[in-house]
Amino acid sequence: PTHIFSCRDLIYLLLNNFRFSVAATFRGFPSMIELHLFGIIFESGALESLISGCPLLTNLQLSYCSGFEHINVSAPFLQFLQIESDEVIKSIRLKEAQDLILIQLFADGPGDNIDRTWVSDLFEDSPNIERLCLGTSYIKVSKE
Protein backbone atom coordinates (compact mmCIF):
# COMPACT_ATOMS: atom_id res chain seq x y z
CA PRO A 1 0.00 0.00 0.00
CA THR A 2 1.51 3.29 -1.11
CA HIS A 3 0.20 5.30 1.85
CA ILE A 4 2.81 3.56 4.04
CA PHE A 5 5.50 5.62 2.32
CA SER A 6 4.09 8.83 3.74
CA CYS A 7 4.41 7.64 7.36
CA ARG A 8 7.82 9.17 7.98
CA ASP A 9 7.69 8.75 11.77
CA LEU A 10 7.45 4.95 11.75
CA ILE A 11 9.97 3.25 14.04
CA TYR A 12 8.77 -0.35 13.51
CA LEU A 13 7.38 -1.94 10.36
CA LEU A 14 6.33 -5.50 9.61
CA LEU A 15 5.23 -6.22 6.04
CA ASN A 16 3.97 -9.55 4.80
CA ASN A 17 3.34 -11.14 1.38
CA PHE A 18 3.12 -8.59 -1.39
CA ARG A 19 5.06 -7.11 -4.32
CA PHE A 20 7.20 -4.18 -3.22
CA SER A 21 8.32 -1.26 -5.33
CA VAL A 22 9.46 2.07 -3.95
CA ALA A 23 7.27 5.02 -4.83
CA ALA A 24 8.99 7.87 -6.67
CA THR A 25 8.02 10.21 -3.83
CA PHE A 26 9.61 7.97 -1.15
CA ARG A 27 12.00 9.99 1.02
CA GLY A 28 12.74 7.23 3.50
CA PHE A 29 11.77 6.41 7.04
CA PRO A 30 14.18 8.60 9.02
CA SER A 31 13.07 7.17 12.40
CA MET A 32 12.83 3.47 11.44
CA ILE A 33 14.61 1.18 13.91
CA GLU A 34 13.12 -2.26 13.18
CA LEU A 35 12.14 -3.62 9.78
CA HIS A 36 10.67 -7.12 9.42
CA LEU A 37 9.82 -8.28 5.91
CA PHE A 38 8.16 -11.65 5.18
CA GLY A 39 7.40 -13.08 1.74
CA ILE A 40 8.00 -9.79 -0.04
CA ILE A 41 8.77 -9.81 -3.78
CA PHE A 42 11.05 -6.83 -4.42
CA GLU A 43 11.16 -4.93 -7.69
CA SER A 44 14.68 -4.15 -8.95
CA GLY A 45 16.59 -1.93 -6.52
CA ALA A 46 13.66 -1.64 -4.09
CA LEU A 47 15.33 -3.46 -1.18
CA GLU A 48 18.43 -1.25 -1.28
CA SER A 49 16.33 1.89 -1.64
CA LEU A 50 14.17 0.90 1.31
CA ILE A 51 17.08 0.07 3.62
CA SER A 52 19.09 3.11 2.59
CA GLY A 53 16.05 5.22 3.44
CA CYS A 54 16.22 3.99 7.06
CA PRO A 55 19.41 5.61 8.41
CA LEU A 56 18.72 4.60 12.06
CA LEU A 57 17.88 0.95 11.31
CA THR A 58 19.18 -1.41 14.01
CA ASN A 59 17.21 -4.60 13.29
CA LEU A 60 16.59 -6.07 9.82
CA GLN A 61 14.82 -9.36 9.25
CA LEU A 62 14.16 -10.73 5.77
CA SER A 63 12.22 -14.00 5.65
CA TYR A 64 11.56 -15.73 2.35
CA CYS A 65 11.73 -12.54 0.32
CA SER A 66 12.71 -12.58 -3.35
CA GLY A 67 13.63 -10.31 -6.24
CA PHE A 68 17.27 -9.81 -5.28
CA GLU A 69 20.46 -11.88 -5.31
CA HIS A 70 22.75 -9.31 -3.70
CA ILE A 71 22.34 -6.91 -0.79
CA ASN A 72 24.52 -3.81 -0.93
CA VAL A 73 23.54 -1.11 1.55
CA SER A 74 24.84 1.42 4.01
CA ALA A 75 23.62 0.54 7.51
CA PRO A 76 25.70 2.41 10.09
CA PHE A 77 23.56 1.47 13.14
CA LEU A 78 22.54 -2.07 12.14
CA GLN A 79 22.97 -4.48 15.06
CA PHE A 80 20.84 -7.48 14.08
CA LEU A 81 20.66 -9.03 10.60
CA GLN A 82 18.50 -12.11 10.06
CA ILE A 83 17.91 -13.60 6.61
CA GLU A 84 15.98 -16.77 5.85
CA SER A 85 15.36 -17.66 2.22
CA ASP A 86 14.68 -20.36 -0.32
CA GLU A 87 18.01 -19.66 -2.03
CA VAL A 88 21.49 -18.64 -0.97
CA ILE A 89 22.11 -14.93 -1.40
CA LYS A 90 25.08 -14.38 -3.69
CA SER A 91 26.54 -11.51 -1.66
CA ILE A 92 25.86 -9.20 1.24
CA ARG A 93 27.79 -5.97 1.55
CA LEU A 94 27.03 -3.74 4.52
CA LYS A 95 28.91 -0.48 4.49
CA GLU A 96 29.63 1.08 7.87
CA ALA A 97 28.10 -1.82 9.85
CA GLN A 98 30.46 -1.44 12.80
CA ASP A 99 27.66 -2.03 15.34
CA LEU A 100 26.55 -5.38 13.88
CA ILE A 101 26.55 -7.95 16.71
CA LEU A 102 24.24 -10.71 15.39
CA ILE A 103 24.10 -12.32 11.95
CA GLN A 104 21.77 -15.21 11.10
CA LEU A 105 21.80 -16.57 7.55
CA PHE A 106 19.70 -19.58 6.60
CA ALA A 107 18.71 -20.91 3.17
CA ASP A 108 16.65 -23.94 2.24
CA GLY A 109 18.34 -24.39 -1.15
CA PRO A 110 21.75 -26.01 -1.61
CA GLY A 111 23.41 -22.97 -3.20
CA ASP A 112 25.46 -24.98 -5.67
CA ASN A 113 28.07 -23.12 -7.70
CA ILE A 114 27.93 -19.97 -5.56
CA ASP A 115 31.11 -18.23 -4.48
CA ARG A 116 30.85 -17.77 -0.72
CA THR A 117 34.07 -15.81 -0.20
CA TRP A 118 31.92 -12.73 0.55
CA VAL A 119 30.89 -14.34 3.86
CA SER A 120 34.35 -13.77 5.32
CA ASP A 121 34.33 -10.20 3.95
CA LEU A 122 31.07 -9.61 5.83
CA PHE A 123 32.82 -10.54 9.07
CA GLU A 124 35.80 -8.31 8.32
CA ASP A 125 33.50 -5.35 7.76
CA SER A 126 31.70 -6.07 11.05
CA PRO A 127 34.40 -6.58 13.69
CA ASN A 128 32.02 -6.50 16.70
CA ILE A 129 29.98 -9.61 15.87
CA GLU A 130 29.04 -11.47 19.05
CA ARG A 131 26.60 -14.07 17.67
CA LEU A 132 26.77 -15.85 14.35
CA CYS A 133 24.35 -18.46 13.01
CA LEU A 134 25.04 -19.83 9.54
CA GLY A 135 23.00 -22.53 7.86
CA THR A 136 24.91 -25.22 6.02
CA SER A 137 24.07 -23.62 2.66
CA TYR A 138 26.36 -20.71 3.59
CA ILE A 139 29.29 -22.91 4.54
CA LYS A 140 31.35 -24.34 1.74
CA VAL A 141 32.31 -27.88 2.57
CA SER A 142 35.34 -29.33 0.87
CA LYS A 143 34.80 -32.79 -0.67
CA GLU A 144 38.38 -33.88 -0.08
Coordinates of N, CA, C and O in Angstrom, one line a residue, residues 60-142:
L60 N 17.1 -5.7 11.1 CA 16.6 -6.1 9.8 C 16.4 -7.6 9.7 O 17.3 -8.3 9.9
Q61 N 15.1 -8.0 9.4 CA 14.8 -9.4 9.3 C 14.1 -9.5 7.9 O 13.1 -8.9 7.6
L62 N 14.7 -10.4 7.1 CA 14.2 -10.7 5.8 C 13.9 -12.2 5.8 O 14.8 -13.0 6.0
S63 N 12.6 -12.6 5.6 CA 12.2 -14.0 5.6 C 11.5 -14.3 4.4 O 10.4 -13.8 4.1
Y64 N 12.1 -15.2 3.6 CA 11.6 -15.7 2.3 C 11.1 -14.6 1.4 O 10.0 -14.7 0.8
C65 N 11.9 -13.6 1.3 CA 11.7 -12.5 0.3 C 12.5 -12.9 -1.0 O 13.4 -13.7 -1.0
S66 N 12.1 -12.3 -2.1 CA 12.7 -12.6 -3.4 C 12.8 -11.3 -4.2 O 12.3 -10.3 -3.8
G67 N 13.5 -11.4 -5.3 CA 13.6 -10.3 -6.2 C 15.0 -9.7 -6.1 O 15.3 -8.7 -6.8
F68 N 15.9 -10.3 -5.4 CA 17.3 -9.8 -5.3 C 18.2 -11.0 -5.1 O 17.8 -12.0 -4.5
E69 N 19.4 -10.9 -5.5 CA 20.5 -11.9 -5.3 C 21.6 -11.3 -4.5 O 22.3 -12.1 -3.9
H70 N 21.7 -10.0 -4.4 CA 22.8 -9.3 -3.7 C 22.1 -8.3 -2.8 O 21.1 -7.7 -3.1
I71 N 22.7 -8.0 -1.7 CA 22.3 -6.9 -0.8 C 23.6 -6.0 -0.6 O 24.6 -6.5 -0.2
N72 N 23.4 -4.8 -1.0 CA 24.5 -3.8 -0.9 C 24.0 -2.5 -0.4 O 23.4 -1.7 -1.1
V73 N 24.1 -2.3 0.9 CA 23.5 -1.1 1.6 C 24.5 -0.5 2.6 O 25.4 -1.1 3.1
S74 N 24.2 0.7 2.9 CA 24.8 1.4 4.0 C 23.9 1.3 5.2 O 22.7 1.7 5.1
A75 N 24.4 0.8 6.3 CA 23.6 0.5 7.5 C 24.5 0.8 8.7 O 24.9 -0.1 9.4
P76 N 24.7 2.1 9.0 CA 25.7 2.4 10.1 C 25.3 2.0 11.5 O 26.2 1.8 12.4
F77 N 24.0 1.8 11.8 CA 23.6 1.5 13.1 C 23.0 0.0 13.2 O 22.6 -0.4 14.3
L78 N 23.1 -0.7 12.2 CA 22.5 -2.1 12.1 C 23.2 -2.9 13.2 O 24.5 -3.0 13.2
Q79 N 22.4 -3.6 14.0 CA 23.0 -4.5 15.1 C 22.6 -5.9 14.8 O 23.3 -6.8 15.1
F80 N 21.4 -6.1 14.3 CA 20.8 -7.5 14.1 C 20.4 -7.7 12.6 O 19.6 -6.9 12.1
L81 N 21.0 -8.7 12.0 CA 20.7 -9.0 10.6 C 20.3 -10.5 10.6 O 21.0 -11.4 10.9
Q82 N 19.0 -10.7 10.2 CA 18.5 -12.1 10.1 C 17.9 -12.3 8.7 O 17.0 -11.6 8.3
I83 N 18.4 -13.3 8.0 CA 17.9 -13.6 6.6 C 17.6 -15.1 6.5 O 18.5 -15.9 6.7
E84 N 16.4 -15.4 6.2 CA 16.0 -16.8 5.8 C 15.4 -16.7 4.4 O 14.6 -15.9 4.1
S85 N 15.8 -17.7 3.6 CA 15.4 -17.7 2.2 C 15.3 -19.1 1.6 O 15.8 -20.0 2.2
D86 N 14.7 -19.1 0.4 CA 14.7 -20.4 -0.3 C 16.0 -20.6 -1.0 O 16.3 -21.7 -1.3
E87 N 16.8 -19.6 -1.3 CA 18.0 -19.7 -2.0 C 19.1 -18.9 -1.3 O 18.8 -18.0 -0.5
V88 N 20.3 -19.3 -1.5 CA 21.5 -18.6 -1.0 C 21.7 -17.3 -1.6 O 21.6 -17.2 -2.9
I89 N 21.8 -16.3 -0.8 CA 22.1 -14.9 -1.4 C 23.5 -14.9 -1.9 O 24.5 -15.4 -1.2
K90 N 23.8 -14.3 -3.1 CA 25.1 -14.4 -3.7 C 26.1 -13.5 -3.0 O 27.3 -13.7 -3.0
S91 N 25.6 -12.4 -2.4 CA 26.5 -11.5 -1.7 C 25.8 -10.5 -0.8 O 24.7 -10.1 -1.1
I92 N 26.4 -10.2 0.3 CA 25.9 -9.2 1.2 C 27.0 -8.3 1.5 O 28.1 -8.7 2.0
R93 N 26.8 -7.0 1.3 CA 27.8 -6.0 1.6 C 27.1 -4.9 2.4 O 26.2 -4.2 1.9
L94 N 27.6 -4.8 3.6 CA 27.0 -3.7 4.5 C 28.1 -2.7 4.8 O 29.1 -3.0 5.5
K95 N 27.9 -1.5 4.3 CA 28.9 -0.5 4.5 C 28.7 0.1 5.9 O 27.5 0.3 6.3
E96 N 29.7 0.4 6.6 CA 29.6 1.1 7.9 C 28.8 0.3 8.9 O 28.2 0.9 9.8
A97 N 28.9 -1.0 8.9 CA 28.1 -1.8 9.9 C 29.0 -2.2 11.1 O 29.1 -3.3 11.4
Q98 N 29.6 -1.2 11.7 CA 30.5 -1.4 12.8 C 29.7 -1.9 14.0 O 30.3 -2.5 14.9
D99 N 28.4 -1.7 14.1 CA 27.7 -2.0 15.3 C 27.0 -3.4 15.2 O 26.3 -3.8 16.2
L100 N 27.2 -4.1 14.1 CA 26.5 -5.4 13.9 C 27.1 -6.4 14.9 O 28.3 -6.7 14.9
I101 N 26.1 -7.0 15.7 CA 26.5 -8.0 16.7 C 25.9 -9.3 16.5 O 26.4 -10.3 17.0
L102 N 24.9 -9.4 15.7 CA 24.2 -10.7 15.4 C 24.0 -10.9 13.9 O 23.4 -10.0 13.3
I103 N 24.4 -12.0 13.3 CA 24.1 -12.3 12.0 C 23.5 -13.7 11.9 O 24.1 -14.7 12.5
Q104 N 22.4 -13.9 11.3 CA 21.8 -15.2 11.1 C 21.5 -15.3 9.6 O 20.7 -14.5 9.1
L105 N 22.0 -16.3 9.0 CA 21.8 -16.6 7.5 C 21.4 -18.0 7.4 O 22.2 -18.9 7.7
F106 N 20.2 -18.2 6.8 CA 19.7 -19.6 6.6 C 19.1 -19.6 5.2 O 18.4 -18.7 4.8
A107 N 19.3 -20.7 4.5 CA 18.7 -20.9 3.2 C 18.3 -22.4 3.0 O 19.0 -23.3 3.4
D108 N 17.1 -22.6 2.4 CA 16.7 -23.9 2.2 C 17.3 -24.6 1.1 O 17.5 -25.8 1.1
G109 N 17.7 -23.8 0.0 CA 18.3 -24.4 -1.2 C 19.8 -24.7 -0.9 O 20.4 -24.2 0.0
P110 N 20.4 -25.6 -1.8 CA 21.7 -26.0 -1.6 C 22.8 -25.0 -2.0 O 23.9 -25.0 -1.5
G111 N 22.5 -24.0 -2.8 CA 23.4 -23.0 -3.2 C 24.6 -23.5 -4.0 O 25.7 -23.0 -3.8
D112 N 24.4 -24.4 -4.9 CA 25.5 -25.0 -5.7 C 26.1 -23.9 -6.6 O 25.4 -23.0 -7.0
N113 N 27.3 -24.0 -6.8 CA 28.1 -23.1 -7.7 C 28.0 -21.6 -7.3 O 28.0 -20.8 -8.2
I114 N 27.9 -21.4 -6.0 CA 27.9 -20.0 -5.6 C 29.2 -19.7 -4.8 O 29.6 -20.5 -3.9
D115 N 29.9 -18.6 -5.2 CA 31.1 -18.2 -4.5 C 30.7 -17.6 -3.1 O 30.0 -16.6 -3.1
R116 N 31.2 -18.2 -2.1 CA 30.9 -17.8 -0.7 C 32.0 -17.0 -0.1 O 32.0 -16.8 1.2
T117 N 33.0 -16.5 -0.8 CA 34.1 -15.8 -0.2 C 33.6 -14.5 0.4 O 34.2 -14.0 1.3
W118 N 32.5 -14.0 0.0 CA 31.9 -12.7 0.6 C 31.5 -12.9 2.0 O 31.5 -11.9 2.8
V119 N 31.3 -14.1 2.5 CA 30.9 -14.3 3.9 C 32.0 -13.9 4.8 O 31.8 -13.2 5.8
S120 N 33.2 -14.2 4.5 CA 34.4 -13.8 5.3 C 34.5 -12.2 5.2 O 34.9 -11.6 6.2
D121 N 34.3 -11.7 4.1 CA 34.3 -10.2 4.0 C 33.3 -9.5 4.8 O 33.5 -8.5 5.4
L122 N 32.1 -10.1 5.0 CA 31.1 -9.6 5.8 C 31.6 -9.5 7.3 O 31.3 -8.6 8.0
F123 N 32.3 -10.5 7.7 CA 32.8 -10.5 9.1 C 33.9 -9.5 9.3 O 34.0 -8.9 10.3
E124 N 34.7 -9.3 8.2 CA 35.8 -8.3 8.3 C 35.2 -6.9 8.4 O 35.8 -6.1 9.1
D125 N 34.1 -6.7 7.7 CA 33.5 -5.3 7.8 C 32.7 -5.1 9.0 O 32.3 -4.0 9.3
S126 N 32.5 -6.2 9.8 CA 31.7 -6.1 11.0 C 32.5 -6.7 12.2 O 32.2 -7.8 12.6
P127 N 33.5 -6.0 12.7 CA 34.4 -6.6 13.7 C 33.8 -6.8 15.1 O 34.4 -7.6 15.9
N128 N 32.6 -6.3 15.4 CA 32.0 -6.5 16.7 C 31.0 -7.6 16.8 O 30.2 -7.7 17.8
I129 N 31.0 -8.5 15.8 CA 30.0 -9.6 15.9 C 30.2 -10.4 17.1 O 31.3 -10.9 17.5
E130 N 29.0 -10.7 17.8 CA 29.0 -11.5 19.0 C 28.4 -12.8 18.8 O 28.7 -13.8 19.4
R131 N 27.3 -12.8 17.9 CA 26.6 -14.1 17.7 C 26.5 -14.3 16.2 O 26.1 -13.4 15.4
L132 N 26.8 -15.5 15.8 CA 26.8 -15.9 14.4 C 26.1 -17.2 14.2 O 26.4 -18.2 14.8
C133 N 25.1 -17.2 13.3 CA 24.4 -18.5 13.0 C 24.3 -18.6 11.5 O 23.7 -17.8 10.8
L134 N 25.0 -19.6 11.0 CA 25.0 -19.8 9.5 C 24.5 -21.2 9.2 O 24.9 -22.2 9.8
G135 N 23.5 -21.2 8.3 CA 23.0 -22.5 7.9 C 24.0 -23.2 7.0 O 24.9 -22.5 6.5
T136 N 23.9 -24.5 6.8 CA 24.9 -25.2 6.0 C 25.0 -24.7 4.6 O 26.1 -24.9 4.0
S137 N 24.0 -24.1 4.0 CA 24.1 -23.6 2.7 C 25.1 -22.5 2.5 O 25.5 -22.2 1.4
Y138 N 25.4 -21.8 3.6 CA 26.4 -20.7 3.6 C 27.8 -21.1 3.9 O 28.7 -20.3 4.0
I139 N 28.0 -22.4 4.2 CA 29.3 -22.9 4.5 C 29.7 -23.8 3.4 O 29.1 -24.8 3.1
K140 N 30.8 -23.5 2.8 CA 31.3 -24.3 1.7 C 32.1 -25.5 2.3 O 33.1 -25.3 3.1
V141 N 31.7 -26.7 2.0 CA 32.3 -27.9 2.6 C 33.2 -28.5 1.5 O 32.7 -28.8 0.4
S142 N 34.4 -28.7 1.8 CA 35.3 -29.3 0.9 C 35.0 -30.8 0.8 O 34.8 -31.5 1.8

